[in-house]
Amino acid sequence: MSFDQPADDDDPASRNRLHVAVIMDGNGRWAKNRGWPRLVGHRKGAERVRQLVSACPEIGIRYLTLYAFSTENWKRSTEEVLGLMALFERYIKREANRMSREGVRMRIIGERTTLNPKLAAMFDWIEAETACNDRVHLTVAINYGGRDEIRRATQAVAQKVRDGQLDPDQITDAVIGGHLDTHALPDPDLVVRTSGETRISNFLPWQAAYAEYVFTPTLWPDFTPQEMSNILTEFELRERRFGGAK
Ligand code: FPP
């Protein structure tokens, strides 16, 4: 297979491989509580993203995956959808230099082909621009849905079977994982959701099968690197058995 695989566990450069995924929820409520438009909450949320990414090496996060726009979020008002898309574009433009300075590799997952071509081209650009960075792996899920991702992967695998490149018996978990948008990433160790909601909302259902979950009442625009650090301290105390016995 020609997929780029996650770095080898034994590689000393990748000793610290913690992967934390975050469902950033509560921007709208944060703004509403202050009588402000929802987009102000998203803007504040983008500032929190910037802070958290910069704090990752200190906190001990190597892979940070953020849920920024789901396949269901298109149901929101046109103003909010366009505002969010503009925010993603601005974030990439403004943060490109800092990401290079801080060794951040940025990837975008989700269905890209149906997005505005200018935005999709910007995603291609930032991925290429930061491709050599390895200190922090920032992945942002935009137009992402877990079932949609699995459907697209299944279609790609089925196509290979039809073309005679793959036998059905050869379809292993690794083959399916290798066709997901996250094929270059390790599975998340921990999924955090802010704002008190206790759903996973179609976020990384395949990849997070063995992840730990933490739900915090904090609204995303109030979520600090310090809170993430506290959550990790708690996470380290949990015993992960991956289905095995004690
Ligand atoms: C959920 O809160 C949040 C979103 C749908 C958008 C997340 C986007 C950001 C944090 C902004 C920037 C991100 C990047 C990567 C630059 P909500 O609006 O559903 O909140 P509510 O449940 O209180 O209404």
JSON list of N, CA, C and O in Angstrom, two decimals, residues 212-232:
[
{"chain": "A", "resi": 212, "resn": "GLU", "atom": "N", "xyz": [-10.66, 7.11, 25.29]},
{"chain": "A", "resi": 212, "resn": "GLU", "atom": "CA", "xyz": [-11.31, 7.58, 26.51]},
{"chain": "A", "resi": 212, "resn": "GLU", "atom": "C", "xyz": [-12.09, 8.84, 26.15]},
{"chain": "A", "resi": 212, "resn": "GLU", "atom": "O", "xyz": [-11.72, 9.57, 25.21]},
{"chain": "A", "resi": 213, "resn": "TYR", "atom": "N", "xyz": [-13.14, 9.12, 26.92]},
{"chain": "A", "resi": 213, "resn": "TYR", "atom": "CA", "xyz": [-13.94, 10.33, 26.67]},
{"chain": "A", "resi": 213, "resn": "TYR", "atom": "C", "xyz": [-13.98, 11.20, 27.91]},
{"chain": "A", "resi": 213, "resn": "TYR", "atom": "O", "xyz": [-14.09, 10.68, 29.02]},
{"chain": "A", "resi": 214, "resn": "VAL", "atom": "N", "xyz": [-13.88, 12.49, 27.70]},
{"chain": "A", "resi": 214, "resn": "VAL", "atom": "CA", "xyz": [-14.06, 13.45, 28.80]},
{"chain": "A", "resi": 214, "resn": "VAL", "atom": "C", "xyz": [-15.05, 14.50, 28.32]},
{"chain": "A", "resi": 214, "resn": "VAL", "atom": "O", "xyz": [-14.89, 15.06, 27.22]},
{"chain": "A", "resi": 215, "resn": "PHE", "atom": "N", "xyz": [-16.07, 14.76, 29.12]},
{"chain": "A", "resi": 215, "resn": "PHE", "atom": "CA", "xyz": [-17.06, 15.79, 28.79]},
{"chain": "A", "resi": 215, "resn": "PHE", "atom": "C", "xyz": [-16.95, 16.89, 29.84]},
{"chain": "A", "resi": 215, "resn": "PHE", "atom": "O", "xyz": [-17.04, 16.61, 31.04]},
{"chain": "A", "resi": 216, "resn": "THR", "atom": "N", "xyz": [-16.72, 18.10, 29.39]},
{"chain": "A", "resi": 216, "resn": "THR", "atom": "CA", "xyz": [-16.59, 19.22, 30.32]},
{"chain": "A", "resi": 216, "resn": "THR", "atom": "C", "xyz": [-17.70, 20.24, 30.06]},
{"chain": "A", "resi": 216, "resn": "THR", "atom": "O", "xyz": [-18.05, 20.48, 28.90]},
{"chain": "A", "resi": 217, "resn": "PRO", "atom": "N", "xyz": [-18.23, 20.85, 31.12]},
{"chain": "A", "resi": 217, "resn": "PRO", "atom": "CA", "xyz": [-19.28, 21.85, 30.92]},
{"chain": "A", "resi": 217, "resn": "PRO", "atom": "C", "xyz": [-18.77, 23.16, 30.31]},
{"chain": "A", "resi": 217, "resn": "PRO", "atom": "O", "xyz": [-19.57, 23.98, 29.83]},
{"chain": "A", "resi": 218, "resn": "THR", "atom": "N", "xyz": [-17.48, 23.36, 30.30]},
{"chain": "A", "resi": 218, "resn": "THR", "atom": "CA", "xyz": [-16.92, 24.62, 29.79]},
{"chain": "A", "resi": 218, "resn": "THR", "atom": "C", "xyz": [-17.31, 24.84, 28.34]},
{"chain": "A", "resi": 218, "resn": "THR", "atom": "O", "xyz": [-17.21, 23.92, 27.52]},
{"chain": "A", "resi": 219, "resn": "LEU", "atom": "N", "xyz": [-17.74, 26.06, 28.02]},
{"chain": "A", "resi": 219, "resn": "LEU", "atom": "CA", "xyz": [-18.03, 26.38, 26.61]},
{"chain": "A", "resi": 219, "resn": "LEU", "atom": "C", "xyz": [-16.70, 26.58, 25.90]},
{"chain": "A", "resi": 219, "resn": "LEU", "atom": "O", "xyz": [-15.75, 27.10, 26.48]},
{"chain": "A", "resi": 220, "resn": "TRP", "atom": "N", "xyz": [-16.63, 26.18, 24.63]},
{"chain": "A", "resi": 220, "resn": "TRP", "atom": "CA", "xyz": [-15.33, 26.21, 23.94]},
{"chain": "A", "resi": 220, "resn": "TRP", "atom": "C", "xyz": [-14.62, 27.57, 24.02]},
{"chain": "A", "resi": 220, "resn": "TRP", "atom": "O", "xyz": [-13.41, 27.61, 24.28]},
{"chain": "A", "resi": 221, "resn": "PRO", "atom": "N", "xyz": [-15.29, 28.70, 23.87]},
{"chain": "A", "resi": 221, "resn": "PRO", "atom": "CA", "xyz": [-14.55, 29.97, 23.93]},
{"chain": "A", "resi": 221, "resn": "PRO", "atom": "C", "xyz": [-13.93, 30.25, 25.30]},
{"chain": "A", "resi": 221, "resn": "PRO", "atom": "O", "xyz": [-13.10, 31.16, 25.43]},
{"chain": "A", "resi": 222, "resn": "ASP", "atom": "N", "xyz": [-14.32, 29.48, 26.32]},
{"chain": "A", "resi": 222, "resn": "ASP", "atom": "CA", "xyz": [-13.72, 29.63, 27.66]},
{"chain": "A", "resi": 222, "resn": "ASP", "atom": "C", "xyz": [-12.68, 28.55, 27.95]},
{"chain": "A", "resi": 222, "resn": "ASP", "atom": "O", "xyz": [-12.10, 28.52, 29.03]},
{"chain": "A", "resi": 223, "resn": "PHE", "atom": "N", "xyz": [-12.47, 27.65, 27.01]},
{"chain": "A", "resi": 223, "resn": "PHE", "atom": "CA", "xyz": [-11.61, 26.48, 27.26]},
{"chain": "A", "resi": 223, "resn": "PHE", "atom": "C", "xyz": [-10.14, 26.88, 27.12]},
{"chain": "A", "resi": 223, "resn": "PHE", "atom": "O", "xyz": [-9.70, 27.33, 26.07]},
{"chain": "A", "resi": 224, "resn": "THR", "atom": "N", "xyz": [-9.37, 26.71, 28.19]},
{"chain": "A", "resi": 224, "resn": "THR", "atom": "CA", "xyz": [-7.97, 27.15, 28.19]},
{"chain": "A", "resi": 224, "resn": "THR", "atom": "C", "xyz": [-7.01, 25.97, 28.07]},
{"chain": "A", "resi": 224, "resn": "THR", "atom": "O", "xyz": [-7.37, 24.83, 28.40]},
{"chain": "A", "resi": 225, "resn": "PRO", "atom": "N", "xyz": [-5.77, 26.25, 27.68]},
{"chain": "A", "resi": 225, "resn": "PRO", "atom": "CA", "xyz": [-4.75, 25.18, 27.71]},
{"chain": "A", "resi": 225, "resn": "PRO", "atom": "C", "xyz": [-4.61, 24.58, 29.11]},
{"chain": "A", "resi": 225, "resn": "PRO", "atom": "O", "xyz": [-4.35, 23.39, 29.25]},
{"chain": "A", "resi": 226, "resn": "GLN", "atom": "N", "xyz": [-4.80, 25.41, 30.13]},
{"chain": "A", "resi": 226, "resn": "GLN", "atom": "CA", "xyz": [-4.70, 24.89, 31.51]},
{"chain": "A", "resi": 226, "resn": "GLN", "atom": "C", "xyz": [-5.76, 23.81, 31.76]},
{"chain": "A", "resi": 226, "resn": "GLN", "atom": "O", "xyz": [-5.47, 22.77, 32.37]},
{"chain": "A", "resi": 227, "resn": "GLU", "atom": "N", "xyz": [-6.98, 24.06, 31.27]},
{"chain": "A", "resi": 227, "resn": "GLU", "atom": "CA", "xyz": [-8.03, 23.04, 31.47]},
{"chain": "A", "resi": 227, "resn": "GLU", "atom": "C", "xyz": [-7.67, 21.76, 30.71]},
{"chain": "A", "resi": 227, "resn": "GLU", "atom": "O", "xyz": [-7.87, 20.65, 31.22]},
{"chain": "A", "resi": 228, "resn": "MET", "atom": "N", "xyz": [-7.12, 21.91, 29.52]},
{"chain": "A", "resi": 228, "resn": "MET", "atom": "CA", "xyz": [-6.70, 20.71, 28.77]},
{"chain": "A", "resi": 228, "resn": "MET", "atom": "C", "xyz": [-5.63, 19.95, 29.55]},
{"chain": "A", "resi": 228, "resn": "MET", "atom": "O", "xyz": [-5.66, 18.72, 29.65]},
{"chain": "A", "resi": 229, "resn": "SER", "atom": "N", "xyz": [-4.70, 20.71, 30.13]},
{"chain": "A", "resi": 229, "resn": "SER", "atom": "CA", "xyz": [-3.64, 20.07, 30.89]},
{"chain": "A", "resi": 229, "resn": "SER", "atom": "C", "xyz": [-4.22, 19.31, 32.10]},
{"chain": "A", "resi": 229, "resn": "SER", "atom": "O", "xyz": [-3.81, 18.19, 32.40]},
{"chain": "A", "resi": 230, "resn": "ASN", "atom": "N", "xyz": [-5.22, 19.91, 32.76]},
{"chain": "A", "resi": 230, "resn": "ASN", "atom": "CA", "xyz": [-5.86, 19.23, 33.90]},
{"chain": "A", "resi": 230, "resn": "ASN", "atom": "C", "xyz": [-6.57, 17.95, 33.44]},
{"chain": "A", "resi": 230, "resn": "ASN", "atom": "O", "xyz": [-6.52, 16.92, 34.12]},
{"chain": "A", "resi": 231, "resn": "ILE", "atom": "N", "xyz": [-7.22, 18.02, 32.29]},
{"chain": "A", "resi": 231, "resn": "ILE", "atom": "CA", "xyz": [-7.92, 16.84, 31.75]},
{"chain": "A", "resi": 231, "resn": "ILE", "atom": "C", "xyz": [-6.91, 15.72, 31.47]},
{"chain": "A", "resi": 231, "resn": "ILE", "atom": "O", "xyz": [-7.16, 14.55, 31.75]},
{"chain": "A", "resi": 232, "resn": "LEU", "atom": "N", "xyz": [-5.76, 16.10, 30.93]},
{"chain": "A", "resi": 232, "resn": "LEU", "atom": "CA", "xyz": [-4.74, 15.08, 30.63]},
{"chain": "A", "resi": 232, "resn": "LEU", "atom": "C", "xyz": [-4.20, 14.43, 31.90]},
{"chain": "A", "resi": 232, "resn": "LEU", "atom": "O", "xyz": [-3.90, 13.23, 31.92]}
]
